[in-house]
XYZ file of C-alpha atoms in Angstrom:
737
model
C -46.342 41.646 55.140
C -43.233 42.891 56.629
C -40.432 40.265 57.714
C -41.269 40.552 61.503
C -44.956 38.930 60.927
C -43.773 36.414 58.616
C -41.333 34.936 61.039
C -44.280 35.374 63.792
C -46.532 33.702 61.750
C -44.492 30.771 61.184
C -43.460 30.707 65.034
C -46.806 29.610 65.995
C -47.652 27.387 62.963
C -44.701 25.136 64.303
C -46.090 25.233 67.867
C -49.860 24.142 66.513
C -48.127 21.433 64.678
C -46.034 20.037 67.526
C -49.325 20.179 69.494
C -51.297 18.031 67.226
C -48.426 15.191 67.142
C -48.237 14.917 71.021
C -52.421 14.755 70.983
C -52.246 11.977 68.612
C -49.372 10.450 70.843
C -51.244 10.667 73.564
C -54.494 8.953 71.915
C -52.241 6.048 70.669
C -50.508 5.497 73.836
C -54.149 5.290 75.959
C -55.477 1.597 76.724
C -58.060 0.370 74.377
C -61.806 -0.547 75.427
C -64.508 -1.531 73.884
C -66.616 1.245 75.163
C -64.239 3.757 73.634
C -64.366 1.667 70.324
C -68.629 1.487 69.795
C -68.504 5.045 71.091
C -66.057 6.684 68.594
C -67.133 4.459 65.523
C -70.427 3.941 64.148
C -69.952 0.369 62.368
C -72.040 -0.025 58.844
C -73.788 -3.412 58.130
C -72.618 -4.582 54.519
C -73.291 -7.243 52.622
C -70.605 -9.128 51.089
C -71.218 -11.586 48.144
C -69.990 -15.140 48.292
C -66.761 -16.035 46.463
C -68.025 -19.503 44.336
C -65.587 -22.507 44.868
C -66.308 -23.894 41.905
C -66.582 -22.455 38.193
C -69.677 -21.558 36.052
C -71.254 -24.016 34.402
C -70.756 -22.099 31.050
C -67.000 -22.329 31.898
C -67.006 -26.387 33.070
C -68.083 -27.407 29.515
C -65.031 -25.722 27.658
C -61.983 -27.652 27.083
C -58.892 -27.228 28.852
C -56.560 -24.644 27.158
C -53.633 -26.574 25.150
C -50.384 -24.584 25.080
C -48.054 -25.634 22.207
C -44.358 -24.650 23.573
C -42.659 -23.390 20.492
C -38.682 -23.131 20.955
C -36.803 -20.505 19.668
C -32.910 -20.369 19.314
C -31.057 -17.635 18.348
C -27.379 -17.561 17.844
C -25.092 -14.950 19.933
C -23.332 -12.770 17.316
C -20.220 -13.237 16.521
C -17.820 -10.392 18.297
C -16.046 -8.543 15.500
C -12.959 -7.804 16.409
C -11.282 -4.879 14.838
C -7.996 -5.456 12.532
C -4.981 -4.678 14.020
C -2.681 -1.789 12.600
C 0.193 -4.378 11.147
C -2.755 -6.879 9.748
C -4.522 -3.640 7.877
C -1.241 -2.926 6.764
C -0.306 -6.494 5.166
C -3.776 -6.593 3.183
C -2.990 -3.028 1.947
C 0.493 -3.906 0.797
C -0.799 -7.497 -0.173
C -3.774 -5.946 -2.717
C -0.879 -3.729 -4.382
C 1.520 -6.436 -4.875
C -1.375 -8.300 -6.703
C -2.139 -4.884 -8.914
C 1.385 -4.646 -9.727
C 1.828 -8.279 -10.365
C -1.430 -8.314 -12.493
C -0.264 -4.961 -14.324
C 3.041 -6.844 -15.319
C 1.414 -9.919 -16.652
C -1.328 -8.152 -18.569
C 1.659 -5.851 -20.364
C 3.894 -9.162 -21.281
C 0.562 -10.713 -22.528
C 0.195 -7.877 -24.851
C 3.562 -7.127 -26.066
C 3.437 -10.647 -27.098
C 0.030 -10.414 -29.012
C 1.650 -7.298 -30.616
C 4.740 -9.206 -31.923
C 2.460 -12.152 -33.307
C 0.397 -9.459 -35.370
C 3.522 -8.397 -37.175
C 4.689 -11.717 -38.104
C 4.775 -12.631 -41.742
C 5.402 -16.161 -42.242
C 1.891 -17.208 -41.975
C 0.071 -18.385 -45.094
C -3.162 -19.840 -45.366
C -3.325 -23.132 -47.780
C -5.817 -22.915 -50.584
C -9.306 -24.228 -50.141
C -8.730 -25.178 -46.835
C -8.569 -23.563 -43.447
C -5.425 -25.363 -42.800
C -2.414 -22.487 -41.654
C 1.545 -23.511 -42.352
C 4.577 -21.264 -41.854
C 6.334 -19.719 -44.861
C 5.693 -17.377 -47.556
C 5.543 -13.883 -47.911
C 2.023 -13.253 -47.765
C 0.087 -13.242 -44.685
C -2.933 -14.634 -43.888
C -4.294 -11.525 -43.242
C -4.169 -10.405 -47.221
C -6.156 -13.937 -48.034
C -9.056 -12.905 -45.977
C -9.514 -9.267 -47.322
C -11.378 -8.825 -50.609
C -9.586 -7.742 -53.545
C -11.438 -4.591 -54.263
C -10.532 -3.340 -50.540
C -7.036 -4.363 -51.256
C -6.506 -2.130 -54.415
C -8.474 1.032 -52.756
C -6.334 0.871 -49.692
C -3.285 1.045 -52.135
C -4.453 4.620 -52.741
C -4.117 5.698 -48.945
C -1.028 7.806 -49.915
C -2.490 9.804 -52.379
C -4.821 12.263 -50.124
C -6.534 12.548 -46.949
C -9.631 11.440 -48.308
C -8.613 7.868 -50.004
C -7.032 7.618 -46.499
C -10.096 7.785 -44.531
C -12.335 6.014 -47.234
C -9.689 3.100 -47.269
C -9.911 2.840 -43.447
C -13.876 2.851 -42.826
C -14.469 0.743 -45.794
C -12.063 -1.965 -43.657
C -14.047 -0.926 -40.560
C -17.746 -1.910 -42.636
C -16.389 -5.408 -43.977
C -14.417 -6.413 -40.501
C -17.862 -5.938 -39.032
C -19.758 -8.039 -41.173
C -16.672 -10.543 -41.148
C -16.022 -11.367 -37.789
C -18.544 -12.369 -35.248
C -18.016 -11.391 -31.588
C -18.547 -14.351 -28.864
C -17.353 -12.375 -25.580
C -16.719 -9.367 -23.979
C -13.005 -9.547 -23.362
C -10.946 -8.288 -20.695
C -12.745 -6.537 -17.482
C -12.062 -5.195 -14.352
C -13.092 -8.008 -11.845
C -13.437 -7.538 -7.815
C -11.597 -10.139 -5.456
C -14.688 -11.768 -4.368
C -15.325 -12.763 -7.539
C -12.233 -15.205 -7.930
C -12.928 -16.655 -3.941
C -14.131 -20.223 -5.515
C -10.368 -20.511 -6.718
C -9.464 -20.865 -3.422
C -11.235 -24.142 -3.213
C -10.054 -25.631 -6.545
C -7.471 -28.340 -5.976
C -6.220 -28.775 -9.295
C -4.122 -25.018 -10.493
C -2.485 -26.650 -13.233
C -2.831 -24.117 -15.614
C -0.759 -25.180 -18.203
C -2.980 -28.912 -18.980
C -5.297 -28.609 -21.806
C -7.930 -29.978 -19.860
C -7.791 -27.381 -16.928
C -10.383 -27.720 -14.409
C -9.749 -23.990 -13.323
C -10.497 -23.231 -16.841
C -13.845 -24.234 -16.968
C -14.513 -23.134 -13.405
C -13.995 -19.319 -14.511
C -16.133 -20.250 -17.587
C -18.763 -21.921 -15.013
C -18.509 -18.733 -12.455
C -18.783 -16.479 -15.670
C -15.372 -14.396 -15.220
C -13.404 -15.561 -18.084
C -13.053 -12.574 -19.728
C -10.037 -14.056 -22.672
C -9.436 -16.905 -24.939
C -6.623 -19.314 -24.589
C -4.229 -18.718 -27.258
C -0.940 -20.513 -26.926
C 0.366 -19.384 -30.322
C 0.865 -17.222 -32.958
C -1.025 -20.327 -35.174
C -3.567 -20.604 -33.149
C -4.488 -16.511 -33.088
C -4.616 -16.902 -37.033
C -6.860 -20.115 -36.983
C -9.220 -17.816 -35.470
C -9.233 -15.249 -38.099
C -9.854 -18.433 -40.736
C -13.100 -19.627 -37.980
C -14.375 -15.577 -38.328
C -15.187 -15.579 -34.640
C -13.445 -14.857 -31.147
C -13.955 -12.361 -28.170
C -13.597 -8.554 -28.699
C -9.349 -8.086 -27.743
C -9.142 -10.827 -30.541
C -10.799 -8.871 -32.806
C -8.471 -5.661 -32.474
C -5.579 -7.420 -32.189
C -6.386 -9.215 -35.630
C -7.414 -6.234 -37.328
C -4.439 -4.645 -36.406
C -2.622 -7.527 -38.001
C -4.576 -6.858 -41.414
C -3.824 -3.063 -40.942
C 0.149 -3.835 -40.896
C -0.570 -6.393 -43.798
C -1.941 -3.775 -45.622
C 1.425 -1.738 -45.259
C -0.525 0.773 -42.409
C 1.478 2.289 -39.572
C -0.918 0.599 -36.875
C -0.373 0.471 -33.147
C -2.249 -1.917 -30.866
C -3.906 0.144 -27.931
C -4.896 -1.586 -25.062
C -6.760 -0.451 -21.849
C -5.441 -2.449 -18.753
C -7.935 -4.319 -17.018
C -5.830 -5.173 -13.236
C -7.238 -6.369 -9.961
C -7.929 -2.980 -8.212
C -5.537 -2.054 -5.667
C -8.324 -0.977 -3.100
C -11.430 -3.212 -2.338
C -14.342 -1.322 -3.967
C -17.948 -1.014 -2.186
C -19.549 -4.552 -2.264
C -21.734 -5.270 -5.102
C -22.826 -8.958 -5.811
C -22.883 -10.227 -9.458
C -26.481 -11.124 -9.146
C -27.242 -7.570 -8.990
C -25.144 -6.880 -12.319
C -26.658 -9.749 -13.931
C -30.191 -8.677 -12.608
C -29.444 -4.916 -14.444
C -28.037 -6.464 -17.475
C -30.709 -9.409 -18.207
C -34.086 -9.066 -15.906
C -35.000 -5.204 -16.341
C -38.617 -4.760 -15.888
C -40.020 -2.798 -18.953
C -41.412 0.023 -16.827
C -41.351 4.091 -17.326
C -37.607 5.487 -16.999
C -37.467 7.643 -13.752
C -34.775 10.202 -16.024
C -36.169 9.886 -19.914
C -34.167 12.582 -20.598
C -30.804 10.184 -20.187
C -29.903 7.668 -22.898
C -30.269 4.423 -21.435
C -28.373 1.703 -21.209
C -28.549 -0.499 -24.693
C -29.786 -4.148 -22.983
C -29.670 -7.418 -25.185
C -33.259 -7.867 -26.127
C -34.972 -11.129 -26.447
C -33.943 -13.012 -29.412
C -31.053 -10.882 -30.349
C -27.245 -12.245 -29.939
C -24.129 -10.895 -28.303
C -22.696 -9.943 -31.297
C -24.945 -7.360 -32.475
C -25.107 -5.797 -28.969
C -21.550 -5.363 -28.804
C -21.753 -3.762 -32.270
C -23.867 -1.249 -31.404
C -22.440 2.594 -31.532
C -23.920 3.112 -27.916
C -22.525 -0.199 -26.917
C -19.708 -0.275 -23.989
C -16.595 0.473 -25.215
C -13.832 -2.003 -25.558
C -10.534 -2.374 -24.034
C -8.064 -3.092 -26.944
C -8.653 -1.289 -30.199
C -6.238 0.121 -33.275
C -4.083 3.233 -33.666
C -3.331 4.321 -37.279
C -0.884 7.088 -38.205
C -2.054 9.247 -41.110
C 0.722 11.186 -42.976
C -1.588 13.694 -44.358
C -2.416 15.087 -40.787
C 0.729 13.955 -39.167
C -1.132 12.352 -36.118
C -2.401 8.944 -34.751
C -6.068 8.223 -35.546
C -8.221 6.207 -33.392
C -9.778 3.442 -35.103
C -12.460 0.899 -33.193
C -12.889 -2.149 -35.304
C -15.571 -3.563 -32.477
C -18.313 -0.713 -32.874
C -16.691 0.562 -36.524
C -15.769 4.204 -35.302
C -12.788 6.079 -36.609
C -11.159 9.381 -34.917
C -13.354 9.097 -31.747
C -10.950 9.398 -29.145
C -13.574 10.156 -26.241
C -15.961 7.289 -27.197
C -13.347 4.862 -26.075
C -13.982 5.882 -22.270
C -16.444 4.029 -20.027
C -19.272 5.589 -18.262
C -18.773 7.000 -14.621
C -21.041 4.294 -13.437
C -19.646 1.358 -15.459
C -17.602 -0.715 -13.052
C -16.420 -3.392 -15.383
C -14.601 -1.049 -17.048
C -12.023 1.153 -15.772
C -9.591 3.477 -17.746
C -6.516 4.076 -15.622
C -3.749 3.290 -17.752
C -4.440 3.105 -21.671
C -0.665 2.155 -23.456
C 0.054 1.955 -26.941
C 2.418 -0.497 -28.653
C 4.220 -0.016 -31.534
C 4.239 -2.423 -34.609
C 8.168 -2.534 -33.908
C 8.344 -4.071 -30.843
C 10.119 -1.262 -29.198
C 8.525 -0.859 -25.792
C 4.928 1.141 -25.919
C 3.860 4.859 -24.886
C 1.209 6.074 -22.757
C -1.878 7.442 -24.305
C -4.083 7.932 -21.241
C -4.348 11.593 -21.625
C -5.712 11.166 -25.408
C -8.718 8.807 -24.231
C -10.056 10.416 -20.943
C -11.537 13.647 -20.136
C -10.755 12.994 -16.290
C -7.192 12.548 -16.011
C -7.096 13.069 -11.919
C -9.521 10.347 -11.396
C -7.228 7.809 -13.936
C -4.508 8.441 -12.132
C -5.905 7.674 -8.779
C -7.435 4.325 -9.949
C -3.809 3.738 -11.694
C -2.284 3.504 -8.295
C -1.912 4.974 -4.466
C -0.858 8.540 -4.161
C 2.488 8.983 -2.304
C 2.261 10.027 0.898
C 3.980 13.252 2.046
C 6.990 11.961 3.728
C 7.592 9.407 0.945
C 7.321 12.288 -1.159
C 9.897 14.449 1.161
C 12.265 11.302 1.199
C 12.476 11.226 -2.766
C 10.515 8.075 -3.519
C 9.114 7.440 -6.824
C 5.805 5.953 -7.526
C 5.981 2.055 -8.802
C 4.341 3.109 -11.848
C 6.950 5.184 -12.290
C 9.821 2.695 -12.176
C 7.762 0.018 -14.344
C 6.618 2.508 -17.232
C 10.978 3.393 -17.356
C 11.462 -0.036 -18.238
C 8.426 -0.463 -20.853
C 8.761 2.685 -22.959
C 9.842 3.357 -26.313
C 13.397 3.334 -26.055
C 14.272 5.337 -29.609
C 12.508 8.285 -29.555
C 12.257 10.579 -32.915
C 10.551 13.457 -34.032
C 6.824 12.003 -34.058
C 6.774 10.398 -30.634
C 8.204 13.659 -29.062
C 5.296 15.951 -30.945
C 3.216 13.250 -29.684
C 4.037 13.716 -26.291
C 3.956 17.356 -26.742
C 0.391 17.325 -27.504
C -1.291 15.348 -25.002
C 0.576 18.201 -22.518
C -1.542 20.206 -24.344
C -4.689 18.285 -24.079
C -3.961 18.043 -20.481
C -4.010 21.999 -20.205
C -7.420 22.147 -22.172
C -9.363 19.714 -19.838
C -12.746 20.679 -19.615
C -14.090 22.125 -16.552
C -15.506 19.288 -14.005
C -19.781 19.406 -13.573
C -19.727 18.361 -9.906
C -17.704 19.560 -6.676
C -16.254 16.146 -6.181
C -14.443 16.087 -9.450
C -12.468 19.491 -8.133
C -11.005 17.551 -5.254
C -7.337 17.236 -6.462
C -8.022 18.937 -9.917
C -4.875 19.537 -11.766
C -6.249 22.808 -13.280
C -9.122 23.571 -11.168
C -9.759 24.091 -7.211
C -12.297 25.247 -4.520
C -11.477 26.549 -1.396
C -13.378 23.925 0.165
C -11.004 21.301 -0.823
C -7.778 23.059 0.813
C -5.608 20.939 2.825
C -4.349 21.807 6.150
C -1.299 23.625 4.944
C -2.468 25.642 1.843
C -4.130 28.584 1.195
C -5.673 30.373 -1.925
C -3.284 33.342 -2.947
C -4.127 35.546 -4.997
C -7.733 34.713 -4.711
C -7.645 35.487 -8.392
C -8.702 35.107 -11.541
C -11.935 33.471 -10.687
C -12.783 31.451 -13.069
C -16.491 30.841 -12.197
C -18.889 29.284 -9.606
C -20.618 26.272 -8.973
C -23.332 25.928 -6.712
C -22.350 29.211 -4.911
C -18.702 28.534 -4.591
C -16.266 30.278 -6.519
C -13.771 28.486 -8.882
C -9.888 29.303 -8.938
C -6.798 28.272 -10.957
C -5.204 25.341 -9.494
C -2.043 28.038 -9.544
C -3.547 29.820 -7.365
C -2.884 27.344 -4.684
C 0.308 28.165 -2.113
C 1.814 25.803 0.211
C 2.424 27.500 3.649
C 4.301 26.692 7.048
C 5.178 27.392 10.512
C 8.090 29.746 11.022
C 9.755 26.391 12.380
C 9.389 24.549 8.774
C 10.514 27.963 7.418
C 13.868 27.770 9.158
C 14.773 24.453 8.307
C 14.103 25.161 4.467
C 16.341 28.452 5.149
C 14.306 31.228 5.301
C 12.839 33.258 8.484
C 9.611 35.467 8.335
C 9.722 39.397 7.387
C 9.166 41.350 10.404
C 5.640 42.974 9.951
C 4.057 40.177 8.206
C 0.516 38.675 9.562
C -0.227 34.963 9.157
C -1.845 33.450 6.481
C -3.306 31.108 8.410
C -3.942 29.454 11.756
C -3.712 25.566 12.136
C -4.208 23.009 14.936
C -0.673 22.346 16.615
C 0.638 18.803 16.349
C 1.871 17.356 19.961
C 4.789 15.260 19.373
C 6.674 16.531 21.857
C 6.291 15.894 26.146
C 6.541 19.635 26.384
C 4.281 20.533 23.656
C 1.480 17.910 24.566
C 1.677 19.650 28.050
C 1.248 23.038 26.293
C -1.682 21.770 24.399
C -3.692 20.016 27.479
C -3.126 23.372 28.920
C -4.965 24.998 26.219
C -7.725 21.990 26.464
C -8.413 23.304 29.916
C -8.445 27.116 29.058
C -11.469 25.668 26.701
C -9.437 26.676 23.150
C -7.281 24.723 21.037
C -3.785 25.327 20.452
C -2.921 26.922 17.729
C 0.522 27.955 15.325
C 0.553 30.426 12.979
C 1.421 29.448 9.209
C 3.489 31.883 6.998
C 3.737 31.943 2.723
C 6.455 31.721 0.982
C 6.344 34.954 -0.301
C 6.221 36.408 3.677
C 9.685 35.082 4.230
C 13.136 36.049 3.487
C 16.553 34.294 3.002
C 18.232 33.619 6.605
C 21.556 35.898 6.954
C 23.555 34.602 9.583
C 25.767 37.217 11.646
C 29.450 36.821 9.882
C 32.338 35.728 11.730
C 34.116 38.471 13.142
C 38.178 37.832 14.117
C 37.691 34.135 14.291
C 35.046 34.293 16.798
C 31.349 32.241 15.197
C 28.307 33.395 16.224
C 26.014 31.173 17.793
C 22.140 30.326 18.840
C 20.690 30.654 21.855
C 22.002 26.847 22.461
C 25.548 27.695 21.361
C 25.485 25.723 18.498
C 24.917 27.267 14.501
C 21.717 26.132 12.609
C 23.160 25.087 9.226
C 19.909 23.375 7.626
C 21.032 24.186 4.291
C 24.477 25.271 2.687
C 23.483 29.096 2.288
C 22.704 29.337 6.352
C 26.568 29.104 6.908
C 28.157 32.394 8.367
C 29.730 34.289 6.200
C 33.645 33.915 6.551
C 33.129 30.570 8.118
C 33.790 27.294 7.453
C 31.578 24.102 7.639
C 34.321 20.812 8.717
C 31.814 18.034 8.442
C 33.595 15.611 10.758
C 32.439 14.074 14.321
C 35.131 13.886 16.782
C 37.210 17.032 15.573
C 35.873 19.344 18.377
C 38.144 18.348 20.679
C 41.085 18.976 18.393
C 39.884 22.637 17.744
C 39.549 23.114 21.716
C 43.279 21.437 22.135
C 44.496 24.154 19.795
C 42.121 26.858 21.037
C 40.299 27.441 17.968
C 36.812 29.273 18.167
C 34.167 26.596 16.893
C 30.472 25.960 17.494
C 28.686 22.621 16.949
C 26.764 22.754 13.203
C 22.798 21.574 13.686
C 22.043 20.024 10.575
C 18.197 18.208 11.460
C 16.221 17.263 14.591
C 14.948 13.919 15.501
C 12.280 12.564 18.130
C 13.812 10.485 20.345
C 11.322 9.204 23.522
C 9.442 12.216 23.090
C 11.836 14.543 22.824
C 13.086 17.135 20.524
C 16.906 16.294 19.887
C 19.667 18.138 17.315
C 21.062 16.299 14.915
C 25.129 17.662 14.569
C 27.215 17.173 11.916
C 30.546 18.199 12.307
C 31.710 21.663 13.290
C 31.843 25.327 12.038
C 34.958 27.529 12.771
C 36.728 30.638 11.049
C 37.827 30.393 7.167
C 41.369 31.433 8.552
C 41.417 28.310 10.955
C 40.494 25.770 8.705
C 43.999 25.111 7.816
C 45.569 24.913 10.661
C 42.996 22.654 12.100
C 43.118 20.311 8.887
C 46.660 19.613 10.038
C 46.177 19.041 13.709
C 43.672 16.399 13.053
C 45.786 14.543 10.244
C 48.142 14.513 12.980
C 45.761 13.402 15.622
C 44.488 10.290 13.121
C 48.672 9.454 12.393
C 48.556 9.079 16.028
C 45.995 7.306 16.722
C 46.325 5.031 13.468
C 49.952 4.209 15.325
C 48.219 3.679 18.312
C 45.685 1.366 16.856
C 48.645 -0.467 15.373
C 50.777 -1.039 18.042
C 47.772 -2.255 20.301
C 46.726 -4.533 17.856
C 50.531 -5.711 17.027
C 50.506 -5.937 21.337
C 47.516 -8.477 21.094
C 48.744 -10.497 18.123
C 51.794 -11.223 20.445
C 49.596 -12.017 23.583
C 47.490 -14.573 21.687
C 50.516 -16.027 20.205
C 51.922 -16.333 23.539
C 48.908 -17.745 25.099
C 48.687 -20.346 21.941
C 52.357 -21.376 23.020
C 52.303 -21.813 26.491
C 48.959 -23.827 26.135
C 51.388 -26.263 23.668
C 53.947 -26.230 25.618
C 51.316 -27.234 28.597
C 49.722 -29.936 26.932
C 53.233 -31.322 26.094
C 54.174 -31.346 29.473
C 51.130 -33.201 30.522
C 51.679 -36.096 28.068
C 54.657 -36.083 28.618
C 54.448 -36.677 32.666
C 50.778 -38.120 32.548
C 49.684 -39.233 29.273
C 46.128 -39.117 27.695
C 43.900 -41.475 29.660
C 41.795 -41.785 27.383
C 44.148 -43.116 24.547
C 46.095 -45.757 27.193
C 45.639 -49.526 26.654
C 47.138 -51.833 29.182
C 47.304 -54.529 26.687
C 48.929 -52.712 24.009
C 51.630 -51.311 26.352
C 53.142 -54.520 27.282
C 54.581 -55.253 23.929
C 55.662 -51.386 23.485
C 58.348 -49.334 24.455
C 57.906 -47.115 27.398
C 58.077 -43.365 26.694
C 56.307 -42.143 29.992
C 56.056 -42.902 33.609
C 53.138 -44.286 33.172
C 53.804 -46.451 30.493
C 56.800 -47.849 32.476
C 54.464 -48.426 35.518
C 52.083 -50.596 33.835
C 54.154 -52.210 32.031
C 55.763 -53.374 35.510
C 52.479 -54.045 37.283
C 52.015 -56.811 34.458
C 55.491 -58.723 34.251
C 54.886 -58.875 38.122
C 50.999 -59.840 37.795
C 51.957 -62.714 35.448
C 55.467 -64.085 37.735
C 53.472 -64.159 40.765
C 51.299 -67.311 41.637
C 48.455 -66.305 43.636
C 47.052 -69.758 46.061
C 43.560 -71.151 46.427
C 41.150 -69.245 49.238
C 42.453 -65.808 48.590
C 45.705 -65.761 50.973
C 49.270 -64.703 50.077
C 51.620 -67.870 50.193
C 55.051 -68.233 50.714
C 57.646 -70.645 49.799
C 59.066 -71.686 53.307
C 55.755 -71.610 55.269
C 51.897 -73.226 54.434
C 48.747 -73.042 55.635
C 47.857 -69.219 54.636
C 49.304 -67.486 57.555
C 52.074 -65.429 57.531
C 54.587 -65.684 60.567
C 56.567 -63.070 62.215
C 60.533 -62.360 61.507
C 62.419 -64.770 63.531
C 64.423 -61.602 65.255
C 60.817 -60.188 66.498
C 60.332 -63.733 68.560
C 63.600 -63.675 70.397
C 63.961 -62.341 74.043
């Protein structure tokens, strides 16, 4: 059908519709009549059922339903207000302060215990459990069997005798000392909430209610031993916590002339809030574990306390939880320190002291070894952990980039410098070198998350914003399809502006190593970023590596003219950026002197700062030609002398002016006192008998004298000697005609 036929059909269809509408409107407007209704409609008769007024009989016999209303009340959920940044920062700082304070207290505690282990003046009374001070023999020697003492005396003969003597001591000690507690563990903040409700926090009293509460709630991780005498009393009682057992074993080794160090894995409160895990879950895992088939039969299950098994037997199992306090013995035959675990009876197994990854009660973040002479301690964490990165992360918060650039040192570095050993011998230096080698021989991680911030290995997915891999070799291996590179391949990249602040510029023809999203700090950058966002892409900047840069070489000073940048200044972010033949004078205000004597200069820009969303250059002095430096400094000295003389003259003038005001004030006060006196100090009663020094005093004196002589008549009228009656008569001269 053509276009004309379509238009004709649509027109006819519209006319037909208009005619039908007109016909329907005429029919509706005609008057209605009965004949028309009868003719036009055919009615059909239909039987309509009658609606019953009453319900059926079946429903009448049913009892009426009874509805029991149930009222349900829902409490509106409380609005969880988001913590402000200030509150979050305060809580973060508070947790760090608590962590640091706890570490200081733990170090002080174990320093005291280490000193007690070296005390020789404690002796056991024969046939008694009572201890007395005095004597040359330690109480430890009284407890060790004679055959073990005899064999320990041969420790210097050979390495085999040394090792055998230690193992004999370990076997005897496991049978001699009974364990009654776990010892120090890591506790979360939530486990000590009950301390807020404790009214009496008197920690020094013997009957301490808080001590009882700690034991009641299962968070008492140490024994109260206030003196060295009571520590040795534990040896006679043959029972104590794991830390007490290790300390007493260290004292026994020292009594047997072994060079032993007390090793402690500190368990402070964490500086970060860990994931929530109730204590009930831990208790259920340890005590109420159902005897069902393990999902992972190849894994070694955690040793559980079986019914009828004592805590002492559980803690002494070879696969039990590692203790937090143990001993190191120096072996002169091998020239190294040997790890000795008196709790489980292990010898020279340092890796067995590391807790499992899922153990939240024991964290290996800081391991300190205390020397027997009391001269500080040494950090031996690298010897006992196979993941030094995790240990350092658990120890303290990593410094931010801004803190590192400002030269700030971590808290642990400052604290360790105070507690570490002061007198280092060849043995300590050699030990430190061995631990550094242990870090380089650290095994490769087996999970992807362990590669994050690893000191030796790196994955491309863990690179930070301004990090790249260059070169991408050698390849150390693969994990789940990702290539493993050495950490030495990770290089830092920066923008050209940042390299300029470091005194380097990008070489010509270099391609960017990486593009990163720009940081909009100034208003100009924010506008550019917004325009880029409207165009559908992010604003990015090019980054280059140090191998793509070269040292900045400014133009030299020629004929006393200082080269400038596009803003008329000299970029002097580092000392190497000074133009050849120029001199930097870091004196603010010297530019006007150079301008007066006609020396060419340029302001030195040393940094940039952000003020009100704008980048403002920071200047420090000027740059001039080297040959003009001496002349400018002489002019500056003369200017300084002149300014100093002006300042002195101004000061003297101000001093004289102040003295003038003071003297004038005193003179005015003296004249006012002389003429009018002081109203507050004037007393008419006292002024009658006193000499009149001022006119005011003279006036008061005369007035008082007149009032005393005059006789005032009754009625309030003034009387005269010649006339009475209270009337004052006029003069006789005035009445005369």
